Amino acid sequence: MHSVPNPRVNQLLAMLPDEDYRQLLPGLELVALPLGQIIYEPGVQMEYVYFPVDAIVSLLYVMEDGASAEIAVVGKDGVVGVALFMGGETTPSQAVVQSAGQAYRLGARRLKDAFRRVGGRRQGVLHDLLLRYAQALLTQMAQTAVCNRHHTLDQQLCRWLLLSLDRLPSNHLVMTQELIANMLGVRREGVTEAAGKLQRAGLIKYHRGHITVLDRAGLEARSCECYAVVKRECDRLVLQGTSAKRGKTGSPTGTVRDGAR
Amino acid sequence: MHSVPNPRVNQLLAMLPDEDYRQLLPGLELVALPLGQIIYEPGVQMEYVYFPVDAIVSLLYVMEDGASAEIAVVGKDGVVGVALFMGGETTPSQAVVQSAGQAYRLGARRLKDAFRRVGGRRQGVLHDLLLRYAQALLTQMAQTAVCNRHHTLDQQLCRWLLLSLDRLPSNHLVMTQELIANMLGVRREGVTEAAGKLQRAGLIKYHRGHITVLDRAGLEARSCECYAVVKRECDRLVLQGTSAKRGKTGSPTGTVRDGAR
DNA sequence: CGCTGTATGTTCGGTGCCCCACACTGCGTG
DNA sequence: CACGCAGTGTGGGGCACCGAACATACAGCG
């Protein structure tokens, strides 16, 4: 249960060449991230970046009137706290643990040193990797904006479940409908209805805060194109380095459907 | 009319120390950006980055069914083509000239060289500046997502007008309601109605594709908090370097109202 | 075993925006 | 000057989601 996981379960750490990884290793510290923990608050200086292993962290903006909306989600595919190496130090948004788990954290000082280190044989591999991840995050936020504008709650719920699923080790997530509603920025009742449809269709099964995904392909078919776009871009930017494509949209890369509508 | 503008009207170029600026100067090329010109297409390798002088460029995502939504707007405050230095080379979104004007462009190769150049006396000023701008863009996208989720078309129109206004030299913009609708991802009729309200309230005056803002403060009062957040964050990140604040939300910096609701 | 709180299900009126259709009006052009 | 069209105004019907209130059911705990 509480065994020590390999830091390189995190995809960013996994992508580092051994040499760069070994330089980082002494600074990495395993921490538990319980559900609901706030990793950073808007406007407050961050002390660490977090490389999740099996936890999921939501970046969300809380408005003056208390309403909230998720703008991106980070799991083993990325790192929480990009503002530290982007140079802003803080953001107007908040980071909250959406699914409990573990992460490796790295002190701000150590991160920045490693980020800026250009010397040595290798030419800022970590630097480039983190920037590509930041671009993936940019894409995710953009797509969230589009999705919020144009797509139905049903579609958005599918997208959200898939994004979460991709970042978890199993097909089971611990998550009440109330929490999902907060993330999506909708009413709880709306989620109840949308989730009910999915359950009746046999795609998921849920019970008092536990959701099990039964038919992943079915979710993909019901989801909007947003999930596919984000997934493809994440894979391209983080897992494959750059590989710029020529020609509109290029060919799909992920495990995602393309023709479905 | 077509005189040669100072590149340093662009705020990013203006923030560079003289030495860094002079190194960039030979590569800068003045180009006209006519309304509607597409600066880059989704998935296609970019050749240049653009530093707008008085043009405004919209980053927007066009969906499979042709519907679109603006995810950020770039003017003299920034640069079009962050994917070039972020390392992704391409993005799933499109960049379109929303308001005609001029920009200085810089070849991809030269930009990347300057971005990576760490040697010399100065330590990557351009590098840090561009990354801080990228974070500002991140914030703008996040806020667009929030705004799309929670705010009315009336509020969003105000936000949009203000964002455009900040990037223009006068209080007059050339823009049909049809175009605005495309940017906001809503129906043209919706914009007609919202704009009508603003005109009846005496905040703006418009006629056949020409909009004049009469009461800027009034727009700010009717807008949602999203405009203020984006504005403050842009100023903080680009104009002031970092200056991390401690404590929630910090003190407002921009020219924006804070108490209004 | 009953109490209590959390999680989920259901209903109803209201509203913001969509879709569709059409009417009006300046302005430029032949 | 008539025509055409781009830009704008208006209306009806519909749908998705909101807000609020309430019903049910399961889980843990004393």
Coordinates of C-alpha atoms (C1' of nucleotides) in Angstrom, one line a residue:
Chain A
M1 CA 0.0 0.0 0.0
H2 CA 2.5 2.5 1.1
S3 CA 5.5 1.1 -0.6
V4 CA 8.0 3.5 -2.1
P5 CA 7.2 4.0 -5.8
N6 CA 9.7 4.6 -8.5
P7 CA 9.9 8.4 -9.2
R8 CA 10.1 7.5 -12.9
V9 CA 6.5 6.4 -12.9
N10 CA 6.1 10.1 -13.5
Q11 CA 6.4 10.6 -17.2
L12 CA 8.5 13.8 -17.0
L13 CA 11.0 12.2 -14.8
A14 CA 10.9 9.1 -17.0
M15 CA 11.8 11.1 -20.0
L16 CA 15.0 12.4 -18.5
P17 CA 18.3 10.9 -19.6
D18 CA 19.9 9.0 -16.7
E19 CA 22.5 11.6 -16.0
D20 CA 20.0 14.4 -15.6
Y21 CA 17.8 12.2 -13.6
R22 CA 20.6 11.3 -11.2
Q23 CA 21.3 15.0 -10.6
L24 CA 17.7 15.6 -9.6
L25 CA 17.3 12.5 -7.5
P26 CA 18.8 13.7 -4.2
G27 CA 16.3 16.6 -4.1
L28 CA 13.3 14.5 -4.7
E29 CA 11.2 13.9 -1.6
L30 CA 8.2 11.5 -1.5
V31 CA 5.1 13.0 0.0
A32 CA 1.5 11.8 0.4
L33 CA -1.2 14.0 -1.1
P34 CA -4.5 13.4 0.6
L35 CA -7.8 14.2 -1.1
G36 CA -8.6 17.9 -0.9
Q37 CA -5.2 19.1 0.1
I38 CA -4.4 22.5 -1.3
I39 CA -1.0 22.5 -2.9
Y40 CA -0.8 26.2 -3.6
E41 CA -3.1 29.2 -3.2
P42 CA -3.6 32.0 -5.6
G43 CA -1.0 34.7 -5.3
V44 CA 1.1 32.8 -2.8
Q45 CA 4.7 32.0 -3.5
M46 CA 5.3 28.2 -4.0
E47 CA 8.0 26.3 -2.2
Y48 CA 8.0 23.2 -4.2
V49 CA 7.0 21.6 -7.5
Y50 CA 5.3 18.3 -7.4
F51 CA 5.7 15.3 -9.7
P52 CA 2.7 13.2 -9.1
V53 CA 3.0 9.4 -9.2
D54 CA -0.5 8.2 -8.7
A55 CA -2.2 11.4 -7.4
I56 CA -4.3 13.7 -9.5
V57 CA -4.1 17.5 -8.9
S58 CA -6.7 20.0 -10.3
L59 CA -5.8 23.5 -11.2
L60 CA -8.9 25.5 -10.5
Y61 CA -9.9 29.1 -10.3
V62 CA -12.2 30.2 -7.5
M63 CA -14.2 33.3 -8.2
E64 CA -15.1 36.1 -5.9
D65 CA -18.6 34.6 -5.4
G66 CA -17.1 31.2 -4.5
A67 CA -18.0 29.4 -7.8
S68 CA -15.1 27.5 -9.2
A69 CA -14.0 26.0 -12.5
E70 CA -11.2 23.5 -13.3
I71 CA -8.8 24.8 -15.9
A72 CA -6.4 21.8 -16.1
V73 CA -5.6 18.6 -14.5
V74 CA -2.1 17.2 -13.7
G75 CA -1.1 13.7 -12.9
K76 CA 1.8 11.4 -13.5
D77 CA 2.0 13.0 -16.9
G78 CA 3.3 16.3 -15.6
V79 CA 4.3 18.6 -12.8
V80 CA 2.4 20.9 -10.5
G81 CA 3.8 24.4 -10.2
V82 CA 4.9 25.5 -13.6
A83 CA 4.9 29.1 -12.5
L84 CA 8.1 28.5 -10.7
F85 CA 10.1 27.9 -13.8
M86 CA 8.1 30.1 -16.0
G87 CA 9.2 32.9 -13.7
G88 CA 5.9 34.3 -12.4
E89 CA 6.4 32.5 -9.1
T90 CA 2.6 32.7 -8.4
T91 CA -0.6 32.2 -10.3
P92 CA -4.2 33.5 -9.8
S93 CA -5.4 29.8 -9.7
Q94 CA -5.3 27.2 -7.0
A95 CA -4.0 23.6 -7.0
V96 CA -6.1 21.0 -5.2
V97 CA -5.7 17.3 -4.8
Q98 CA -8.5 15.7 -6.7
S99 CA -7.5 12.1 -6.2
A100 CA -5.4 11.1 -3.3
G101 CA -2.0 9.5 -3.9
Q102 CA 1.7 10.2 -3.8
A103 CA 4.1 12.6 -5.5
Y104 CA 7.7 13.5 -5.4
R105 CA 8.4 17.1 -4.7
L106 CA 11.4 19.2 -5.4
G107 CA 12.4 22.5 -3.7
A108 CA 12.0 25.6 -5.7
R109 CA 15.7 26.5 -5.5
R110 CA 16.8 23.1 -6.7
L111 CA 14.3 23.1 -9.5
K112 CA 15.3 26.5 -10.8
D113 CA 19.0 25.6 -10.7
A114 CA 18.4 22.4 -12.7
F115 CA 16.1 24.3 -15.1
R116 CA 18.7 26.9 -15.8
R117 CA 21.7 24.6 -15.9
V118 CA 22.9 24.7 -19.4
G119 CA 26.5 23.5 -19.0
G120 CA 27.6 20.0 -19.0
R121 CA 27.5 17.7 -22.0
R122 CA 23.7 17.8 -22.3
Q123 CA 22.0 21.0 -23.3
G124 CA 19.2 21.7 -20.9
V125 CA 17.2 18.5 -21.4
L126 CA 15.1 19.3 -18.3
H127 CA 14.6 22.8 -19.5
D128 CA 13.2 21.8 -22.8
L129 CA 11.1 19.0 -21.4
L130 CA 9.5 21.3 -18.8
L131 CA 8.8 23.9 -21.5
R132 CA 7.2 21.4 -23.7
Y133 CA 5.1 20.2 -20.8
A134 CA 4.1 23.8 -20.2
Q135 CA 2.9 24.0 -23.7
A136 CA 0.9 20.9 -23.2
L137 CA -0.7 22.6 -20.3
L138 CA -1.4 25.6 -22.5
T139 CA -3.3 23.3 -24.9
Q140 CA -5.2 21.7 -22.1
M141 CA -6.4 25.1 -20.8
A142 CA -7.3 26.3 -24.3
Q143 CA -9.3 23.2 -24.9
T144 CA -11.1 23.6 -21.5
A145 CA -12.1 27.1 -22.7
V146 CA -13.5 25.7 -25.9
C147 CA -15.2 22.8 -24.2
N148 CA -16.9 25.1 -21.7
R149 CA -18.2 27.2 -24.5
H150 CA -19.5 24.7 -26.9
H151 CA -20.1 21.2 -25.4
T152 CA -22.8 19.7 -23.3
L153 CA -22.4 18.6 -19.8
D154 CA -22.6 15.0 -20.9
Q155 CA -19.7 15.4 -23.2
Q156 CA -17.7 17.3 -20.7
L157 CA -18.2 14.6 -18.1
C158 CA -16.9 12.0 -20.5
R159 CA -13.9 14.1 -21.2
W160 CA -13.3 14.6 -17.6
L161 CA -13.5 11.0 -16.7
L162 CA -11.1 10.1 -19.5
L163 CA -8.6 12.7 -18.4
S164 CA -8.7 11.4 -14.9
L165 CA -8.6 7.8 -16.0
D166 CA -5.4 8.4 -18.0
R167 CA -3.7 9.6 -14.9
L168 CA -4.7 6.8 -12.6
P169 CA -3.3 3.2 -12.3
S170 CA -6.7 1.5 -12.4
N171 CA -10.1 2.1 -13.9
H172 CA -11.5 2.9 -10.5
L173 CA -11.7 6.5 -9.1
V174 CA -12.8 7.8 -5.7
M175 CA -14.9 10.9 -6.5
T176 CA -18.3 12.1 -5.4
Q177 CA -20.7 13.8 -7.9
E178 CA -20.5 16.9 -5.8
L179 CA -16.8 17.1 -6.3
I180 CA -17.1 16.5 -10.0
A181 CA -19.6 19.3 -10.2
N182 CA -17.2 21.7 -8.5
M183 CA -14.5 20.8 -10.9
L184 CA -16.7 21.2 -14.0
G185 CA -18.3 24.3 -12.5
V186 CA -21.8 23.0 -12.8
R187 CA -24.6 22.0 -10.4
R188 CA -24.4 18.7 -8.6
E189 CA -27.8 17.7 -10.0
G190 CA -26.5 18.1 -13.5
V191 CA -23.7 15.6 -12.8
T192 CA -26.2 13.2 -11.2
E193 CA -28.2 13.2 -14.4
A194 CA -25.3 12.9 -16.8
A195 CA -23.7 10.2 -14.7
G196 CA -27.0 8.4 -14.5
K197 CA -27.1 8.2 -18.3
L198 CA -23.7 6.8 -18.5
Q199 CA -24.5 4.2 -15.9
R200 CA -27.7 3.2 -17.7
A201 CA -25.7 2.9 -20.9
G202 CA -23.4 0.5 -19.1
L203 CA -20.3 2.7 -19.5
I204 CA -19.6 3.3 -15.9
K205 CA -20.8 2.0 -12.5
Y206 CA -20.8 4.2 -9.4
H207 CA -21.8 4.0 -5.9
R208 CA -21.4 6.5 -3.1
G209 CA -18.2 8.2 -4.2
H210 CA -16.7 5.3 -6.1
I211 CA -16.7 5.2 -9.9
T212 CA -15.6 2.3 -12.0
V213 CA -15.2 2.7 -15.7
L214 CA -16.5 -0.3 -17.6
D215 CA -16.4 0.8 -21.2
R216 CA -13.6 3.2 -22.0
A217 CA -14.2 3.2 -25.7
G218 CA -17.8 4.0 -25.1
L219 CA -16.7 7.1 -23.1
E220 CA -14.4 8.2 -25.9
A221 CA -17.3 7.9 -28.4
R222 CA -19.5 10.0 -26.2
S223 CA -16.9 12.6 -25.4
C224 CA -16.2 15.7 -27.5
E225 CA -13.1 16.1 -29.6
C226 CA -11.5 18.0 -26.8
Y227 CA -10.3 15.0 -25.0
A228 CA -8.6 13.6 -28.2
V229 CA -6.9 16.9 -28.9
V230 CA -5.5 17.2 -25.4
K231 CA -4.4 13.6 -25.3
R232 CA -2.7 13.8 -28.7
E233 CA -0.9 17.0 -27.8
C234 CA 0.3 15.7 -24.5
D235 CA 1.7 12.6 -26.1
R236 CA 3.3 14.5 -28.8
L237 CA 4.9 17.1 -26.6
V238 CA 6.0 15.0 -23.7
L239 CA 6.5 11.5 -24.8
Q240 CA 7.8 12.1 -28.3
G241 CA 9.8 15.3 -28.0
T242 CA 8.6 17.6 -30.7
S243 CA 8.2 16.0 -34.2
A244 CA 6.5 18.9 -35.8
K245 CA 4.0 17.8 -38.4
R246 CA 3.2 19.6 -41.6
G247 CA -0.3 19.8 -42.9
K248 CA -3.5 20.5 -41.0
T249 CA -4.1 18.6 -37.8
G250 CA -1.6 15.9 -38.9
S251 CA -2.4 12.3 -38.2
P252 CA -3.8 11.2 -34.8
T253 CA -1.3 9.8 -32.5
G254 CA -3.1 8.8 -29.3
T255 CA -5.3 5.9 -28.5
V256 CA -8.3 8.0 -29.4
R257 CA -11.1 7.7 -31.8
D258 CA -11.2 10.2 -34.6
G259 CA -14.2 9.7 -36.8
A260 CA -16.8 9.5 -34.1
R261 CA -18.9 12.5 -33.5
Chain B
M1 CA -0.4 56.4 -42.0
H2 CA 2.2 54.0 -43.1
S3 CA 5.1 55.5 -41.3
V4 CA 7.7 53.1 -39.7
P5 CA 6.8 52.6 -36.1
N6 CA 9.3 52.0 -33.3
P7 CA 9.6 48.3 -32.6
R8 CA 9.7 49.1 -29.0
V9 CA 6.1 50.1 -29.0
N10 CA 5.8 46.4 -28.5
Q11 CA 6.0 46.0 -24.8
L12 CA 8.2 42.9 -24.9
L13 CA 10.8 44.5 -27.1
A14 CA 10.5 47.6 -24.9
M15 CA 11.4 45.6 -21.8
L16 CA 14.7 44.4 -23.2
P17 CA 17.9 46.0 -22.1
D18 CA 19.5 48.0 -25.0
E19 CA 22.2 45.4 -25.6
D20 CA 19.8 42.5 -26.0
Y21 CA 17.5 44.7 -28.1
R22 CA 20.3 45.7 -30.5
Q23 CA 21.2 42.0 -31.0
L24 CA 17.6 41.3 -32.0
L25 CA 17.1 44.4 -34.2
P26 CA 18.7 43.2 -37.5
G27 CA 16.4 40.3 -37.6
L28 CA 13.2 42.3 -37.1
E29 CA 11.1 42.9 -40.2
L30 CA 8.1 45.1 -40.4
V31 CA 5.0 43.5 -41.9
A32 CA 1.5 44.6 -42.4
L33 CA -1.2 42.4 -40.9
P34 CA -4.5 42.9 -42.8
L35 CA -7.8 42.0 -41.1
G36 CA -8.5 38.3 -41.3
Q37 CA -5.0 37.2 -42.3
I38 CA -4.2 33.8 -40.8
I39 CA -0.8 33.9 -39.2
Y40 CA -0.6 30.2 -38.5
E41 CA -2.7 27.2 -39.0
P42 CA -3.2 24.3 -36.5
G43 CA -0.5 21.7 -36.8
V44 CA 1.6 23.6 -39.3
Q45 CA 5.2 24.6 -38.5
M46 CA 5.6 28.3 -37.9
E47 CA 8.3 30.3 -39.7
Y48 CA 8.2 33.5 -37.7
V49 CA 7.1 35.0 -34.4
Y50 CA 5.3 38.3 -34.6
F51 CA 5.6 41.2 -32.2
P52 CA 2.5 43.3 -32.9
V53 CA 2.8 47.1 -32.8
D54 CA -0.8 48.1 -33.4
A55 CA -2.4 45.0 -34.7
I56 CA -4.4 42.5 -32.6
V57 CA -4.2 38.8 -33.2
S58 CA -6.7 36.3 -31.9
L59 CA -5.7 32.8 -31.0
L60 CA -8.7 30.7 -31.7
Y61 CA -9.7 27.1 -31.9
V62 CA -11.9 25.9 -34.8
M63 CA -13.8 22.8 -34.1
E64 CA -14.6 19.9 -36.5
D65 CA -18.0 21.3 -37.1
G66 CA -16.7 24.7 -37.9
A67 CA -17.7 26.5 -34.7
S68 CA -14.9 28.5 -33.1
A69 CA -13.8 30.0 -29.9
E70 CA -11.2 32.6 -29.0
I71 CA -8.8 31.4 -26.4
A72 CA -6.5 34.4 -26.1
V73 CA -5.7 37.7 -27.7
V74 CA -2.3 39.1 -28.4
G75 CA -1.4 42.7 -29.2
K76 CA 1.5 45.1 -28.5
D77 CA 1.7 43.4 -25.0
G78 CA 3.1 40.2 -26.4
V79 CA 4.2 37.9 -29.2
V80 CA 2.4 35.5 -31.5
G81 CA 4.0 32.1 -31.8
V82 CA 5.0 31.0 -28.3
A83 CA 5.0 27.4 -29.5
L84 CA 8.3 28.2 -31.2
F85 CA 10.3 28.8 -28.1
M86 CA 8.2 26.5 -25.9
G87 CA 9.5 23.7 -28.2
G88 CA 6.3 22.3 -29.5
E89 CA 6.7 24.1 -32.9
T90 CA 3.0 23.8 -33.6
T91 CA -0.3 24.1 -31.8
P92 CA -3.8 22.8 -32.3
S93 CA -5.1 26.4 -32.5
Q94 CA -5.1 29.1 -35.2
A95 CA -3.9 32.7 -35.1
V96 CA -6.0 35.2 -37.0
V97 CA -5.6 39.0 -37.3
Q98 CA -8.6 40.5 -35.5
S99 CA -7.7 44.1 -36.0
A100 CA -5.5 45.2 -38.9
G101 CA -2.2 46.8 -38.2
Q102 CA 1.6 46.3 -38.2
A103 CA 3.9 43.9 -36.5
Y104 CA 7.6 43.1 -36.5
R105 CA 8.4 39.5 -37.2
L106 CA 11.5 37.5 -36.4
G107 CA 12.6 34.3 -38.1
A108 CA 12.2 31.1 -36.1
R109 CA 15.9 30.4 -36.2
R110 CA 17.0 33.8 -35.0
L111 CA 14.4 33.7 -32.3
K112 CA 15.5 30.3 -31.0
D113 CA 19.1 31.4 -31.0
A114 CA 18.4 34.5 -29.1
F115 CA 16.1 32.6 -26.7
R116 CA 18.8 30.1 -25.9
R117 CA 21.7 32.4 -25.8
V118 CA 22.8 32.4 -22.2
G119 CA 26.4 33.5 -22.6
G120 CA 27.5 37.1 -22.7
R121 CA 27.3 39.4 -19.7
R122 CA 23.5 39.2 -19.4
Q123 CA 21.8 36.0 -18.3
G124 CA 19.0 35.3 -20.8
V125 CA 16.9 38.4 -20.3
L126 CA 14.9 37.6 -23.4
H127 CA 14.5 34.0 -22.3
D128 CA 13.0 35.0 -19.0
L129 CA 10.9 37.7 -20.5
L130 CA 9.3 35.4 -23.0
L131 CA 8.6 32.7 -20.4
R132 CA 6.9 35.3 -18.2
Y133 CA 4.8 36.3 -21.2
A134 CA 4.0 32.7 -21.8
Q135 CA 2.7 32.5 -18.3
A136 CA 0.6 35.6 -18.8
L137 CA -0.9 33.8 -21.8
L138 CA -1.5 30.8 -19.6
T139 CA -3.5 33.0 -17.3
Q140 CA -5.4 34.5 -20.1
M141 CA -6.5 31.1 -21.3
A142 CA -7.4 29.9 -17.9
Q143 CA -9.5 33.0 -17.4
T144 CA -11.2 32.5 -20.7
A145 CA -12.2 29.0 -19.6
V146 CA -13.6 30.4 -16.4
C147 CA -15.5 33.2 -18.2
N148 CA -17.0 30.8 -20.7
R149 CA -18.2 28.7 -17.9
H150 CA -19.8 31.2 -15.6
H151 CA -20.4 34.6 -17.1
T152 CA -23.1 36.0 -19.2
L153 CA -22.6 37.2 -22.8
D154 CA -23.0 40.8 -21.6
Q155 CA -20.1 40.5 -19.2
Q156 CA -18.0 38.6 -21.7
L157 CA -18.5 41.3 -24.4
C158 CA -17.3 43.9 -21.9
R159 CA -14.3 41.9 -21.1
W160 CA -13.6 41.4 -24.8
L161 CA -13.9 45.1 -25.6
L162 CA -11.6 46.0 -22.8
L163 CA -9.0 43.5 -23.8
S164 CA -9.1 44.8 -27.3
L165 CA -9.0 48.4 -26.2
D166 CA -5.9 47.9 -24.1
R167 CA -4.1 46.7 -27.2
L168 CA -5.1 49.5 -29.5
P169 CA -3.8 53.1 -29.8
S170 CA -7.3 54.7 -29.8
N171 CA -10.7 54.1 -28.4
H172 CA -12.0 53.1 -31.8
L173 CA -12.1 49.6 -33.2
V174 CA -13.1 48.3 -36.6
M175 CA -15.1 45.2 -35.9
T176 CA -18.4 43.8 -37.0
Q177 CA -20.7 42.1 -34.6
E178 CA -20.5 39.0 -36.7
L179 CA -16.7 38.8 -36.1
I180 CA -17.1 39.4 -32.4
A181 CA -19.6 36.6 -32.3
N182 CA -17.1 34.3 -33.9
M183 CA -14.4 35.2 -31.4
L184 CA -16.7 34.7 -28.4
G185 CA -18.1 31.6 -29.9
V186 CA -21.7 32.8 -29.7
R187 CA -24.5 33.8 -32.2
R188 CA -24.3 37.1 -34.0
E189 CA -27.8 38.0 -32.7
G190 CA -26.6 37.6 -29.1
V191 CA -23.9 40.1 -29.7
T192 CA -26.4 42.5 -31.4
E193 CA -28.5 42.4 -28.3
A194 CA -25.6 42.8 -25.8
A195 CA -24.0 45.6 -27.8
G196 CA -27.4 47.3 -28.1
K197 CA -27.6 47.4 -24.3
L198 CA -24.2 48.9 -24.0
Q199 CA -25.1 51.5 -26.7
R200 CA -28.4 52.4 -25.0
A201 CA -26.4 52.7 -21.7
G202 CA -24.1 55.2 -23.5
L203 CA -21.0 53.2 -22.9
I204 CA -20.2 52.6 -26.6
K205 CA -21.3 53.8 -30.0
Y206 CA -21.2 51.7 -33.0
H207 CA -22.2 51.8 -36.6
R208 CA -21.6 49.4 -39.4
G209 CA -18.4 47.8 -38.2
H210 CA -17.0 50.7 -36.3
I211 CA -17.2 50.7 -32.5
T212 CA -16.2 53.7 -30.3
V213 CA -15.8 53.3 -26.6
L214 CA -17.3 56.3 -24.8
D215 CA -17.1 55.2 -21.2
R216 CA -14.3 52.8 -20.4
A217 CA -15.0 52.8 -16.6
G218 CA -18.5 51.9 -17.3
L219 CA -17.4 48.8 -19.3
E220 CA -15.1 47.8 -16.5
A221 CA -18.0 48.0 -14.1
R222 CA -20.2 45.8 -16.2
S223 CA -17.4 43.3 -17.0
C224 CA -16.7 40.3 -14.9
E225 CA -13.6 39.9 -12.7
C226 CA -11.9 38.0 -15.5
Y227 CA -10.7 41.2 -17.2
A228 CA -9.2 42.5 -14.1
V229 CA -7.4 39.3 -13.3
V230 CA -5.9 39.0 -16.8
K231 CA -4.9 42.7 -16.9
R232 CA -3.2 42.6 -13.4
E233 CA -1.4 39.4 -14.2
C234 CA -0.1 40.7 -17.6
D235 CA 1.2 43.9 -16.0
R236 CA 2.8 42.0 -13.2
L237 CA 4.5 39.4 -15.4
V238 CA 5.6 41.5 -18.3
L239 CA 5.9 45.1 -17.1
Q240 CA 7.2 44.5 -13.6
G241 CA 9.3 41.4 -13.9
T242 CA 8.2 39.0 -11.2
S243 CA 7.7 40.7 -7.8
A244 CA 6.0 37.7 -6.1
K245 CA 3.5 38.7 -3.6
R246 CA 2.7 37.0 -0.4
G247 CA -0.8 36.7 0.8
K248 CA -4.0 35.8 -1.0
T249 CA -4.6 37.7 -4.3
G250 CA -2.2 40.5 -3.2
S251 CA -3.0 44.1 -4.0
P252 CA -4.4 45.1 -7.3
T253 CA -2.0 46.6 -9.7
G254 CA -3.8 47.5 -12.9
T255 CA -6.1 50.4 -13.7
V256 CA -9.0 48.1 -12.8
R257 CA -11.8 48.4 -10.4
D258 CA -11.8 45.9 -7.6
G259 CA -14.9 46.3 -5.5
A260 CA -17.4 46.5 -8.3
R261 CA -19.5 43.4 -8.9
Chain C
dC1 C1' -30.5 -1.0 16.4
dG2 C1' -31.7 3.6 15.6
dC3 C1' -29.5 8.0 14.6
dT4 C1' -27.1 11.0 11.7
dG5 C1' -24.7 12.6 7.9
dT6 C1' -23.3 11.9 3.3
dA7 C1' -24.3 10.6 -1.4
dT8 C1' -27.6 10.3 -4.8
dG9 C1' -32.3 10.9 -7.2
dT10 C1' -36.3 13.9 -8.7
dT11 C1' -39.1 17.7 -9.7
dC12 C1' -40.5 22.5 -11.2
dG13 C1' -40.3 27.1 -12.7
dG14 C1' -37.0 30.3 -14.7
dT15 C1' -33.4 32.1 -17.9
dG16 C1' -29.7 32.6 -21.1
dC17 C1' -28.6 31.2 -25.3
dC18 C1' -29.5 28.5 -29.7
dC19 C1' -31.7 27.9 -34.3
dC20 C1' -34.3 29.7 -37.8
dA21 C1' -36.5 33.2 -40.4
dC22 C1' -37.1 37.6 -41.9
dA23 C1' -37.2 42.8 -42.1
dC24 C1' -34.6 47.1 -42.3
dT25 C1' -30.9 50.4 -43.7
dG26 C1' -26.8 52.6 -45.1
dC27 C1' -23.1 52.4 -48.5
dG28 C1' -20.7 51.3 -52.6
dT29 C1' -21.0 50.0 -57.3
dG30 C1' -22.4 49.5 -62.0
Chain D
dC1 C1' -30.2 55.9 -59.4
dA2 C1' -31.3 51.4 -58.8
dC3 C1' -29.4 47.6 -57.2
dG4 C1' -27.1 44.5 -54.0
dC5 C1' -25.2 43.4 -50.0
dA6 C1' -23.0 43.8 -45.7
dG7 C1' -24.3 45.1 -41.2
dT8 C1' -27.9 45.2 -38.0
dG9 C1' -32.5 44.7 -35.6
dT10 C1' -36.5 41.6 -34.1
dG11 C1' -39.3 37.7 -33.1
dG12 C1' -40.9 32.7 -32.0
dG13 C1' -40.0 28.2 -30.4
dG14 C1' -36.8 25.2 -28.1
dC15 C1' -33.1 23.2 -25.1
dA16 C1' -29.6 23.0 -21.6
dC17 C1' -28.6 24.3 -17.4
dC18 C1' -29.7 26.9 -13.1
dG19 C1' -31.8 27.6 -8.4
dA20 C1' -34.2 25.8 -4.8
dA21 C1' -36.6 22.5 -2.4
dC22 C1' -37.3 17.9 -1.2
dA23 C1' -37.1 12.5 -1.2
dT24 C1' -34.5 8.4 -0.7
dA25 C1' -30.8 5.4 0.6
dC26 C1' -26.7 3.7 2.4
dA27 C1' -22.6 3.8 5.9
dG28 C1' -20.7 4.4 10.1
dC29 C1' -21.2 5.1 14.9
dG30 C1' -22.7 5.0 19.6

